[in-house]
Coordinates of C-alpha atoms in Angstrom, one line a residue:
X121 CA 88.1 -45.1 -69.1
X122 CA 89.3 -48.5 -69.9
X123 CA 88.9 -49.7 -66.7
X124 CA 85.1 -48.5 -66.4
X125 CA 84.3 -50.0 -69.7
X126 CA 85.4 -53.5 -68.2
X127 CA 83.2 -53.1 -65.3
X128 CA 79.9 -52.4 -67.0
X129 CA 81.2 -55.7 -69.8
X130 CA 81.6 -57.6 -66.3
X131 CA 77.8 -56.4 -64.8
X132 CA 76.6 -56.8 -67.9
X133 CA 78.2 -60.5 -68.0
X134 CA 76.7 -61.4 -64.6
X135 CA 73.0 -59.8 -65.5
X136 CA 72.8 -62.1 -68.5
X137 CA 74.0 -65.6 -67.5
X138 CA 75.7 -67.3 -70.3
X139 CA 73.9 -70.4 -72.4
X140 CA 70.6 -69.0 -70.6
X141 CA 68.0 -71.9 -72.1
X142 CA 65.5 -70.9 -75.0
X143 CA 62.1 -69.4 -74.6
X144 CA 59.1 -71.5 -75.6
X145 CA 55.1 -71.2 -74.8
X146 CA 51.9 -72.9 -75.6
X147 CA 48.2 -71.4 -74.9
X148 CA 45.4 -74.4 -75.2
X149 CA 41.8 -74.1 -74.7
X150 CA 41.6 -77.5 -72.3
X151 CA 38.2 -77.9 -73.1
X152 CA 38.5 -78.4 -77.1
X153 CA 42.4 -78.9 -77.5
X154 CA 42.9 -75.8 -79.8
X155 CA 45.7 -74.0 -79.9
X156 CA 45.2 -70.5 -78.9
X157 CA 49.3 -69.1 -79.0
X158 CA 52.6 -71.1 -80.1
X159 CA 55.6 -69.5 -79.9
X160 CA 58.9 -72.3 -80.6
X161 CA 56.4 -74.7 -79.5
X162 CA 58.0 -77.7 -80.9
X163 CA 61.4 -76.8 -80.1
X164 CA 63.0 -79.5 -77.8
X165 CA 64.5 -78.5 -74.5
X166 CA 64.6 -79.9 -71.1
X167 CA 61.7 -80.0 -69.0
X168 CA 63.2 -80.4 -66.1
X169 CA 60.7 -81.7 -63.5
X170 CA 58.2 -81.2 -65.5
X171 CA 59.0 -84.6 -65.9
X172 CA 57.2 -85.5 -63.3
X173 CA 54.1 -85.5 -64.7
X174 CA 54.6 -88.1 -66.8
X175 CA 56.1 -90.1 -63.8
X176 CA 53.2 -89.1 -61.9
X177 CA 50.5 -90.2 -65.2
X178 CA 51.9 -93.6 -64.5
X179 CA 51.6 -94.0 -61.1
X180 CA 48.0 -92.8 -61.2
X181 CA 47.4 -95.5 -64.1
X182 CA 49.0 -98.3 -62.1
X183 CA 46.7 -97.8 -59.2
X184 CA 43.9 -97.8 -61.4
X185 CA 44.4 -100.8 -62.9
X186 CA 45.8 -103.0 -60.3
X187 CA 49.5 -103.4 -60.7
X188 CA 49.8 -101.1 -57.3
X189 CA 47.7 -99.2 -54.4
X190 CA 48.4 -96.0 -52.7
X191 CA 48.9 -98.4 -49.6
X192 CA 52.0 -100.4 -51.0
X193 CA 54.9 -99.8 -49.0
X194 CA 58.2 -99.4 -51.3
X195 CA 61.5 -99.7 -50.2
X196 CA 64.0 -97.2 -50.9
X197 CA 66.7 -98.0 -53.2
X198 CA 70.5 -96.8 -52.6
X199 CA 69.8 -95.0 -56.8
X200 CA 66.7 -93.2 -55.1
X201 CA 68.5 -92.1 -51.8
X202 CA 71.5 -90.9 -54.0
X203 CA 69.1 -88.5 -55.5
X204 CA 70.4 -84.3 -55.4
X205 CA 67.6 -82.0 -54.6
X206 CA 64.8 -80.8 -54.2
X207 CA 64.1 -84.3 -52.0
X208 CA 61.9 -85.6 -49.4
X209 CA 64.9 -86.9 -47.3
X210 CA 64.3 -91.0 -48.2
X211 CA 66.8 -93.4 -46.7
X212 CA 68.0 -96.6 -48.4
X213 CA 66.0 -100.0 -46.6
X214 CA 63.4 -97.1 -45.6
X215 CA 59.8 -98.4 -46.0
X216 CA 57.1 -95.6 -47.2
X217 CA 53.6 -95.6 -48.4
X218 CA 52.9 -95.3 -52.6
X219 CA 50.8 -91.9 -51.5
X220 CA 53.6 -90.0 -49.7
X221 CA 55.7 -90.7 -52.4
X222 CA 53.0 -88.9 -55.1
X223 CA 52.4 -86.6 -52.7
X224 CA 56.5 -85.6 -52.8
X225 CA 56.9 -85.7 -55.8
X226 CA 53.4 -83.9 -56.9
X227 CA 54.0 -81.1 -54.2
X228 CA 57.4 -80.6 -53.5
X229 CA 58.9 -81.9 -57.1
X230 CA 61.2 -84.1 -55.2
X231 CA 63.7 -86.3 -57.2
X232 CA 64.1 -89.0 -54.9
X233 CA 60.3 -89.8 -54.5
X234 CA 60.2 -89.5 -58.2
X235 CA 62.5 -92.5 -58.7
X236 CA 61.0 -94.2 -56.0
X237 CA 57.8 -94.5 -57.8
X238 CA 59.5 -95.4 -60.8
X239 CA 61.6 -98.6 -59.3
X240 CA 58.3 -99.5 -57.2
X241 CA 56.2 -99.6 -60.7
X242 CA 58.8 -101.3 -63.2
X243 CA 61.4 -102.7 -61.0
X244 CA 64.4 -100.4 -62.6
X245 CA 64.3 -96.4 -63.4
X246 CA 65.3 -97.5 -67.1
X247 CA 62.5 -99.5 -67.2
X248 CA 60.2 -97.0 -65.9
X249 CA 61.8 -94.9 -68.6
X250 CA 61.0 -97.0 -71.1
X251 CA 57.0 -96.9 -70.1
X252 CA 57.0 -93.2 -70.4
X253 CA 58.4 -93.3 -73.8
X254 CA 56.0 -95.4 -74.4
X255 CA 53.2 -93.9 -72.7
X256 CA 54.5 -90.5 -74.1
X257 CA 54.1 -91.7 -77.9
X258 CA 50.6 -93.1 -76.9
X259 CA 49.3 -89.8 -75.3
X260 CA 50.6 -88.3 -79.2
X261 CA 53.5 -86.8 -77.6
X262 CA 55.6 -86.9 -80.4
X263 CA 58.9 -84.8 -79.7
X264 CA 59.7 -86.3 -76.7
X265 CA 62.5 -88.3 -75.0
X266 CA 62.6 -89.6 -71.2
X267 CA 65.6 -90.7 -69.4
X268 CA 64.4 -90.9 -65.8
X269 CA 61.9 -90.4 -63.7
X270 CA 62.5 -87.0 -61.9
X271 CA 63.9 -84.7 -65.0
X272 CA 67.6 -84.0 -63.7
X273 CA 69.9 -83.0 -67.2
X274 CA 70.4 -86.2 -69.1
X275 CA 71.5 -86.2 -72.6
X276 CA 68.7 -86.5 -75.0
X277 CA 66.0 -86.2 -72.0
X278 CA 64.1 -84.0 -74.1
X279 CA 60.8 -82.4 -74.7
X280 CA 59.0 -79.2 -76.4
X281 CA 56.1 -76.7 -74.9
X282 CA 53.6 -78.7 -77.5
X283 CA 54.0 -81.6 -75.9
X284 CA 54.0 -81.4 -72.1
X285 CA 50.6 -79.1 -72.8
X286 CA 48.8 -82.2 -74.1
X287 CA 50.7 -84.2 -71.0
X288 CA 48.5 -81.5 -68.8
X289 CA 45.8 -81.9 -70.4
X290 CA 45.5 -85.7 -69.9
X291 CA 46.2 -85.4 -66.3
X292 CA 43.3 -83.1 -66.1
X293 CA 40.7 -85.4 -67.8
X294 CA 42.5 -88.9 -67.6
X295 CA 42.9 -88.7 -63.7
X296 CA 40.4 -86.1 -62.8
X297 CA 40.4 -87.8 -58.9
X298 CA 43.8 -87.2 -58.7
X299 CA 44.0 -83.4 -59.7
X300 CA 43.5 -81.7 -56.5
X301 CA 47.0 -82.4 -55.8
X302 CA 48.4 -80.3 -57.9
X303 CA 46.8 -77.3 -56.2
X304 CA 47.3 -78.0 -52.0
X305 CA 49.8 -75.1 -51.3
X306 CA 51.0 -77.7 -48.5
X307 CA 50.8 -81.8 -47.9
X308 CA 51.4 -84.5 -45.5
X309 CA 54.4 -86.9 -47.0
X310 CA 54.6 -89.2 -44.2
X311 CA 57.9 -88.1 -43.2
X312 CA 57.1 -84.3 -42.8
X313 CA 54.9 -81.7 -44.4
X314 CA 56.0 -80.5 -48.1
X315 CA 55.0 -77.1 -49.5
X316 CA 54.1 -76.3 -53.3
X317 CA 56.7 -75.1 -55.2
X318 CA 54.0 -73.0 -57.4
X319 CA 52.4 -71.7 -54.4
X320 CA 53.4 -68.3 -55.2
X321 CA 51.2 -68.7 -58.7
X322 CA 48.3 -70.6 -57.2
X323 CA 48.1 -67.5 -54.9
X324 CA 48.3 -64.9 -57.2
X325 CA 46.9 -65.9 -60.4
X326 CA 42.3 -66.0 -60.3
X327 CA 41.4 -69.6 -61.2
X328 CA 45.3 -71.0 -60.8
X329 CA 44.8 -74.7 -59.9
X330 CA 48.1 -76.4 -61.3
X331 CA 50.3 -77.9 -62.7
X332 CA 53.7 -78.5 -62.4
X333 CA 56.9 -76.1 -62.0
X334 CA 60.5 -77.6 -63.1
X335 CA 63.9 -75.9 -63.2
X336 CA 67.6 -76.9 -63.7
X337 CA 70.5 -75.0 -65.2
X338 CA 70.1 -76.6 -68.7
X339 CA 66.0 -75.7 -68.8
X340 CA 65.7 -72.4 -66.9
X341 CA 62.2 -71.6 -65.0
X342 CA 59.4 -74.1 -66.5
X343 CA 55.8 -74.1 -65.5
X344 CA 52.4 -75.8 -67.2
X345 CA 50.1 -73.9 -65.9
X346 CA 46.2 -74.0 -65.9
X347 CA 43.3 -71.8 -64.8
X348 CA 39.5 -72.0 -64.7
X349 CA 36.9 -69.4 -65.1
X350 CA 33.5 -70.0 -65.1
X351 CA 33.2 -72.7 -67.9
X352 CA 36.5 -71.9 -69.4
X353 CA 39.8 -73.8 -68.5
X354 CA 43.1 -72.9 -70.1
X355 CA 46.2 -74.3 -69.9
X356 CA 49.6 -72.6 -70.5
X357 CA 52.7 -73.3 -70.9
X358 CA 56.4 -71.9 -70.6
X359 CA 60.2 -73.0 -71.2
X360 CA 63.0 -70.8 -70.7
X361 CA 62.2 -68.6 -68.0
X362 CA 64.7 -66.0 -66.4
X363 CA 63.2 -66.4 -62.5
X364 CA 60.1 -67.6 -60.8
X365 CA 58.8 -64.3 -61.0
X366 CA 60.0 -63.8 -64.8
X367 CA 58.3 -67.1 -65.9
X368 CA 55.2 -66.0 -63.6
X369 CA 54.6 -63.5 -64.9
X370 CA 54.7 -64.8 -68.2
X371 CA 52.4 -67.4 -67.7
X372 CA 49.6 -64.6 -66.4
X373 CA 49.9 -62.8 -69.3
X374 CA 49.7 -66.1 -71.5
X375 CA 46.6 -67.2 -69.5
X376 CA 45.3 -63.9 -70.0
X377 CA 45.4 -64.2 -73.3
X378 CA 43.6 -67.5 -73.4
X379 CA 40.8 -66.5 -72.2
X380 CA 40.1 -63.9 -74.6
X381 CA 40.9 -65.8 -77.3
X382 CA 38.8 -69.0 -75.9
X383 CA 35.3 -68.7 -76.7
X384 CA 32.3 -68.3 -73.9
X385 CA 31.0 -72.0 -74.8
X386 CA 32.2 -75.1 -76.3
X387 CA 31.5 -78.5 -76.0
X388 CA 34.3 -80.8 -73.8
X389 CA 35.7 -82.9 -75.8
X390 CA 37.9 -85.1 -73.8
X391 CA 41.4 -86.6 -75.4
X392 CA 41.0 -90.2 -75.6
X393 CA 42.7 -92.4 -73.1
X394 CA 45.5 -94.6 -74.1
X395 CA 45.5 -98.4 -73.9
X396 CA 46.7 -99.8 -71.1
X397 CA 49.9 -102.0 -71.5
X398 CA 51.0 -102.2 -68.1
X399 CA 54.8 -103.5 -67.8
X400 CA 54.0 -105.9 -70.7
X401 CA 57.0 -106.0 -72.9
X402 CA 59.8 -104.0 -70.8
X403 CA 62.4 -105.0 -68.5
X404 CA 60.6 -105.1 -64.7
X405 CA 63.3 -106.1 -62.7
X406 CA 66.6 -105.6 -61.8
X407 CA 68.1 -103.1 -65.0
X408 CA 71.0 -101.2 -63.5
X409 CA 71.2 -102.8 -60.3
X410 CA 74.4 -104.7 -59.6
X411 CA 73.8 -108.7 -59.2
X412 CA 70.0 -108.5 -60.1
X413 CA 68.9 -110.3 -63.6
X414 CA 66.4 -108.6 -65.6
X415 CA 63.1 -110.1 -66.1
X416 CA 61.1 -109.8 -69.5
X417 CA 57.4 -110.3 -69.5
X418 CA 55.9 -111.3 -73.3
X419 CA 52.2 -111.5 -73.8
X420 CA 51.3 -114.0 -76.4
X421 CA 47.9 -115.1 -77.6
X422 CA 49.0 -118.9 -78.1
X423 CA 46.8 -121.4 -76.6
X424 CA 48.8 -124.1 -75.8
X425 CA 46.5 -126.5 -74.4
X426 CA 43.1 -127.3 -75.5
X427 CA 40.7 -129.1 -72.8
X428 CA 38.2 -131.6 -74.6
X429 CA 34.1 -130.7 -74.2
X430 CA 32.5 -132.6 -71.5
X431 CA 29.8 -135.0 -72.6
X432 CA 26.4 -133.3 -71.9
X433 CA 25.2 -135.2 -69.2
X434 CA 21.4 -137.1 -70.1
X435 CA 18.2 -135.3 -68.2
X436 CA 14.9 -136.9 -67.6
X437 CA 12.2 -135.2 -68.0
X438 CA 8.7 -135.9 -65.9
X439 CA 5.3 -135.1 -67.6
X440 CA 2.5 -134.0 -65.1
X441 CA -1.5 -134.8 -66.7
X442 CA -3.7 -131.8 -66.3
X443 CA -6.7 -133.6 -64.5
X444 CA -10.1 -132.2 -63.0
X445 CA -9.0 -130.9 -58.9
X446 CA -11.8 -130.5 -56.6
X447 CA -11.0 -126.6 -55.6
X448 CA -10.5 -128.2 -51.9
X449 CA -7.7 -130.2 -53.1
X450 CA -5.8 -127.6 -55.5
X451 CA -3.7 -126.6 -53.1
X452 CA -2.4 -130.4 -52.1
X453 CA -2.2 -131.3 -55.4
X454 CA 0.0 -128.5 -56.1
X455 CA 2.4 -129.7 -53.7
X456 CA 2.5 -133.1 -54.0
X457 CA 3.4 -132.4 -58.0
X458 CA 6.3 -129.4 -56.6
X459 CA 8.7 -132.2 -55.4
X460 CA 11.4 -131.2 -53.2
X461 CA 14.9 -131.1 -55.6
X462 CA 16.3 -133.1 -53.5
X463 CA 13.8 -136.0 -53.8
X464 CA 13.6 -135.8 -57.3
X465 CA 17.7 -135.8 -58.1
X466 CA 17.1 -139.0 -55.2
X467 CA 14.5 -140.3 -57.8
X468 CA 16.1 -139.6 -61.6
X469 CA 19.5 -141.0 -60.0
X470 CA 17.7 -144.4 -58.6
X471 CA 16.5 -144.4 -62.5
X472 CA 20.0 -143.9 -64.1
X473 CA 21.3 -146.6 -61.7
X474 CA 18.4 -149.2 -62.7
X475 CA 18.8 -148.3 -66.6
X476 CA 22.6 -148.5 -65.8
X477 CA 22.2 -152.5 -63.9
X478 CA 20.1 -153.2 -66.8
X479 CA 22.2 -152.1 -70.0
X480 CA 25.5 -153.7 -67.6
X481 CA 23.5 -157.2 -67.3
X482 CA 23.0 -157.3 -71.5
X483 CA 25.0 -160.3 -73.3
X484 CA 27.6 -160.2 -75.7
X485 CA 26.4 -160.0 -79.1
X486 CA 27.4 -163.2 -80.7
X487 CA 29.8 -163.6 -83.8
X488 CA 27.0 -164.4 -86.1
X489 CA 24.9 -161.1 -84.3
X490 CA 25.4 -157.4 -84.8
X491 CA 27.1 -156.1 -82.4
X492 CA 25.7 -153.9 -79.6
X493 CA 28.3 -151.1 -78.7
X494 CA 26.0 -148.7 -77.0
X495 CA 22.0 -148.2 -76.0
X496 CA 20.5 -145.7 -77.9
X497 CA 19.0 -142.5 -77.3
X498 CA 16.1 -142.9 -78.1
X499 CA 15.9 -146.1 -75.9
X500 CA 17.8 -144.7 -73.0
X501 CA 15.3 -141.7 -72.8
X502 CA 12.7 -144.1 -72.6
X503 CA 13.8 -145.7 -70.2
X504 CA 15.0 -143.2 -67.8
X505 CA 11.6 -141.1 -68.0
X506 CA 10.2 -144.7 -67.3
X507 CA 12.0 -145.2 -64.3
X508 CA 11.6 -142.0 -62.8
X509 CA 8.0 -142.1 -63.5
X510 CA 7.9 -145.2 -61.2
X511 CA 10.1 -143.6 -58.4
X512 CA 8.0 -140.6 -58.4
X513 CA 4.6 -141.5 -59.1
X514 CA 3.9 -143.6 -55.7
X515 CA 4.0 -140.8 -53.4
X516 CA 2.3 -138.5 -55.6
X517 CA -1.2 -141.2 -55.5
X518 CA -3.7 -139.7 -52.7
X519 CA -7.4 -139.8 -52.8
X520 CA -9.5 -137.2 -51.6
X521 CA -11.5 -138.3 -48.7
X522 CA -13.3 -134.6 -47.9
X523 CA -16.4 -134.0 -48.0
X524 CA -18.3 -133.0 -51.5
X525 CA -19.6 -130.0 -52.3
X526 CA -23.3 -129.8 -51.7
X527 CA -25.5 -128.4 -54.0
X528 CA -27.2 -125.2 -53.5
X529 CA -30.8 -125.4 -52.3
X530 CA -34.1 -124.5 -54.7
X531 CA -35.0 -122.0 -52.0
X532 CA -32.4 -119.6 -52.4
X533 CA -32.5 -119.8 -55.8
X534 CA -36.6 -118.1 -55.7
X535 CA -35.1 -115.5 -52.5
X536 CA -32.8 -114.7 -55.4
X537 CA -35.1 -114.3 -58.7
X538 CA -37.4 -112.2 -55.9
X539 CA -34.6 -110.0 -54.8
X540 CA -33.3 -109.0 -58.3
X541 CA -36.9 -108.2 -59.1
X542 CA -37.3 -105.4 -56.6
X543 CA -35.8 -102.4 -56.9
X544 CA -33.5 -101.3 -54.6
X545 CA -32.7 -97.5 -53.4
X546 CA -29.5 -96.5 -52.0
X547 CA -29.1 -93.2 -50.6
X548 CA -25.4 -91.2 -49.9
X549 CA -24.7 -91.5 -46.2
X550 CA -22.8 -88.9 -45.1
X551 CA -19.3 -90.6 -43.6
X552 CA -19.3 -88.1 -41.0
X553 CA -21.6 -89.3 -38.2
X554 CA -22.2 -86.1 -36.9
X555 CA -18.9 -84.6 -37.7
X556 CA -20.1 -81.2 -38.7
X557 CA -17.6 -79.7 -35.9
X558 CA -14.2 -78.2 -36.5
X559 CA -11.5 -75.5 -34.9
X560 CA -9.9 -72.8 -36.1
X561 CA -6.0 -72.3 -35.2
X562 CA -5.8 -68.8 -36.8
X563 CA -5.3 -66.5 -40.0
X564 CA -2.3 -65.9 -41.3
X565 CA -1.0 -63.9 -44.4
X566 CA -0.1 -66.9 -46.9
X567 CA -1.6 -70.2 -47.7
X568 CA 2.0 -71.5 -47.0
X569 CA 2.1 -70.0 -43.2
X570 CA -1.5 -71.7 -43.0
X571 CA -0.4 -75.1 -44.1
X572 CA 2.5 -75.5 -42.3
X573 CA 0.4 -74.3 -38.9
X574 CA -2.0 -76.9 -39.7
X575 CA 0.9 -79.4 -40.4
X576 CA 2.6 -78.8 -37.2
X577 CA -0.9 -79.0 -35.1
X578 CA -1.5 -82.0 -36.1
X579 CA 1.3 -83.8 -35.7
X580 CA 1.4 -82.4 -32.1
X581 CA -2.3 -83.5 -31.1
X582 CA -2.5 -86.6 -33.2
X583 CA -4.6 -87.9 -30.3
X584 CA -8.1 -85.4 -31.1
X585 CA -7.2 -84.4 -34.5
X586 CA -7.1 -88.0 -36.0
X587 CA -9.0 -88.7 -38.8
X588 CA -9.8 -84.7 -38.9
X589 CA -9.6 -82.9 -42.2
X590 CA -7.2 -79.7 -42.6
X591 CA -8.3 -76.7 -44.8
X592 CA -7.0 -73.5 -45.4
X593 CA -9.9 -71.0 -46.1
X594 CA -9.2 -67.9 -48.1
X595 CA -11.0 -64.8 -47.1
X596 CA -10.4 -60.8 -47.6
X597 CA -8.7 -61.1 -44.3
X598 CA -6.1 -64.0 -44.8
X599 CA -6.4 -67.6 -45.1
X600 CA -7.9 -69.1 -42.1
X601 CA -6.0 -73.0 -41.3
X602 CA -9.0 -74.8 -40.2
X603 CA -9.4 -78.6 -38.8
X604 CA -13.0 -80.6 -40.3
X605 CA -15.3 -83.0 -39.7
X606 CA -14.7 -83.2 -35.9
X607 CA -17.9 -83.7 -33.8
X608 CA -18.7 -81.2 -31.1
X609 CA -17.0 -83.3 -28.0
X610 CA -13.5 -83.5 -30.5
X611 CA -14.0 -80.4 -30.9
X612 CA -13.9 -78.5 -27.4
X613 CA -11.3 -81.1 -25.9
X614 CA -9.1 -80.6 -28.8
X615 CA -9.4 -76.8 -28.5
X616 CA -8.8 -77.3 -24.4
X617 CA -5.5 -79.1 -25.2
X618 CA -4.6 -76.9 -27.4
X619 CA -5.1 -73.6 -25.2
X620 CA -2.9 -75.2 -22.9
X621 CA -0.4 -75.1 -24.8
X622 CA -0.5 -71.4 -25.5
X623 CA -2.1 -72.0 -29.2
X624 CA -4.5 -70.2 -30.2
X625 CA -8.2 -72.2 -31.1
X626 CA -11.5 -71.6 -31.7
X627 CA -14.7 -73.8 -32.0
X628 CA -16.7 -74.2 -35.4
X629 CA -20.4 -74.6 -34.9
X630 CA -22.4 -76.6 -38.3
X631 CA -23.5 -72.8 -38.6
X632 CA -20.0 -71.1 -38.8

């Protein structure tokens, strides 16, 4: 008896692993930010690689504001390569594209890409660390602690169901061109082709189209998790779950519920994206790496140097009389007066010199004078317009040497007067000139079938149907798709060509 009693307190023992990590869950309608379920929702655990979201946030923001591309090759450090799994394999000295690594570490949730992307963006993991902390408090993440990049079990690497919910939700409408990533059941990572750790989910779940999956020891089967349906998106959460298929499971039912509780319609209302701060203020290079000195950037407002105004520099201006043109000579006078720029900076520059030689060439005012220190304005203007005036106004002088205008002769002026006096009758000419011809290229049940025959004839006979008028005629029967205003030789040979062609055609006589 005793000994069966201490099997089932052994099974039981194994069934139920000991410190199994808390439950927690979050239900949010995406589209509004309300909470729809909460359960321990502030409570903070480990996320595991759920981490990588945040890690992932950054990247996206980097590339979006310059401080990286997806086509940056980063070298892989010895503190990346050292990295346990789930891992894309990197090597230290290895050389690999930004994208493979977001890909890895999107996809397959490995720990080594992860870091990579961290030491590529802020030269050191802590550093990176502290950007998400930063980042995190930005985003209103308020319960949260990172340590690294990738989510492995550090002490006080810590976050709560609340919080990595409104990290979903910003990589959903932050990054919206980088969220397909989250839902490839497979990707290409440079090195070899990674497969989704939620592809089980994404299969099985109507709408699934992320997020993120993390798991250690210390967190137990995590997932953020959102679905869409029609105009409804919800995103759930879980910490704390027994198995993939436990936490699964949990996450349908929790999405379920969502969208009963979501309403049919609401208006997006986006979360508001955080300033961007880049690496300004945080350690960039070098932090834990042996024999590498950190490096501190500081922004600072301070002008330090102010650079003196440059003296506006004195323009001339040249004044052009309105006089009386003959209308012969508009057209000359017009360009004579639209100097090439060249020959007018040629001309005001001749002017500065000559005022220049001139104030140069004044004597020194005498003791018992007042002394001179500088022309004036109002002098210097003078003078410039009065020396670009001359330099201008030579080639400008030409006489007309035309002939005049002659004046109109008495005569007409009588034809005129007799003219306006009789009356004048205009008839309507028909534009036709005989065109009371046209063809007929059959009836059909719609106006649309007519049209497009009519369209289609025409553009294959341009030749005898140009300048021809199509019109579809409704009668009991159908609508006829007629060509008008043909004369009787257009007519036939355009009815001949067409017959030749199989298509059916018939003449229309001024009577029909």
């Amino acid at each position: 008896m005793f000994a069966a009693g201490l099997v089932v307190a052994l099974a039981t023992m194994q069934a139920a692993p000991a410190g199994a990590a808390p439950y927690a869950a979050m239900v949010m309608d995406a589209r509004t930010g309300e909470v729809l379920h909460a359960r321990n929702a502030d409570t903070r655990l480990h996320p595991a690689s759920l981490t990588k979201m945040m890690t992932l946030y950054i990247a996206f923001e980097a590339v979006r504001n310059g401080e990286i591309t997806l086509d940056t090759m980063v070298t892989v450090s010895r503190n990346a390569e050292a990295e346990p799994p789930s891992e894309l394999g990197l090597r230290y000295g290895q050389k690999i594209a930004l994208r493979y690594l977001i890909r890895a570490a999107a996809v397959k949730s490995a720990n080594d890409a992860a870091t990579a992307i961290g030491e590529a963006i802020s030269g050191s993991e802590e550093a990176f660390a502290r950007r998400m902390n930063r980042t995190a408090k930005a985003l209103g993440m308020t319960r949260t602690t990172f340590k690294n990049a990738n989510g492995l079990t550090r002490e006080g690497h810590l976050s709560t169901a609340h919080d990595m919910t409104i990290l979903g939700r910003h990589i959903l409408y932050d990054y919206p061109e980088y969220y397909n990533l989250f839902s490839r059941r497979s990707t290409d990572a440079g090195m070899k082709v990674v497969y989704n750790t939620n592809r089980r989910f994404l299969a099985a779940y109507k709408g699934a189209d992320g997020i993120k999956t993390g798991y250690t020891r210390a967190a137990g089967f995590n997932l953020v998790s959102s679905a869409k349906r029609g105009d409804e998106r919800i995103i759930a959460t879980v910490f704390g779950g027994k198995s993939t298929a436990a936490r699964n499971a949990k996450v349908a039912e929790l999405l379920d519920l969502g969208f009963r509780r979501a309403p049919s319609y609401a208006k997006l209302q986006k979360p508001a994206l955080p300033p961007y701060l880049g690496n300004g203020g945080i350690q960039v290079a070098g932090g834990g790496s042996p024999g590498v000195a950190g490096k501190t950037i500081r922004l600072s407002g301070v002008v330090e140097k102010t650079p003196r105004p440059k003296a506006r520099p004195v323009t001339a201006t040249v004044l052009v009389a309105e006089v009386e043109t003959p209308e012969e000579d508009a057209e000359e006078v017009v360009q004579v007066a639209s100097l090439d720029s060249d020959a007018l900076q040629s001309g005001i520059n001749s002017a500065i010199l000559e005022v220049t030689e001139v104030s140069a060439l004044t004597p020194v005012a005498r003791p018992d004078e007042p002394e001179v220190t500088s022309v004036g304005n109002e002098t210097l203007q003078a003078e410039i317009q009065t020396a670009v005036v001359k330099a201008v106004s030579a080639p400008v002088q030409r006489h007309y040497t035309g002939p005049r205008p002659q004046m109109r002769p008495a005569s007409f002026n009588t034809k005129l007067a007799s003219a306006e006096e009789e009356p004048v009758v205009v008839t309507r000419l028909s534009p036709s000139g005989g065109r009371y011809w046209g063809i007929n290229v059959g009836r059909y049940t719609t106006r649309f079938q007519a049209e497009k025959v009519l369209l289609r004839t025409a553009l294959a006979e341009m030749e005898t149907l140009d300048g021809s008028l199509r019109k579809v005629v409704q009668s009991p029967r159908g609508f006829d798709a007629n060509f008008l205003g043909m004369t009787k030789e257009s007519a036939e040979l355009a009815c001949r060509r067409l017959t030749s062609r199989n298509v059916s055609c018939e003449t229309l006589g001024p009577a029909s």
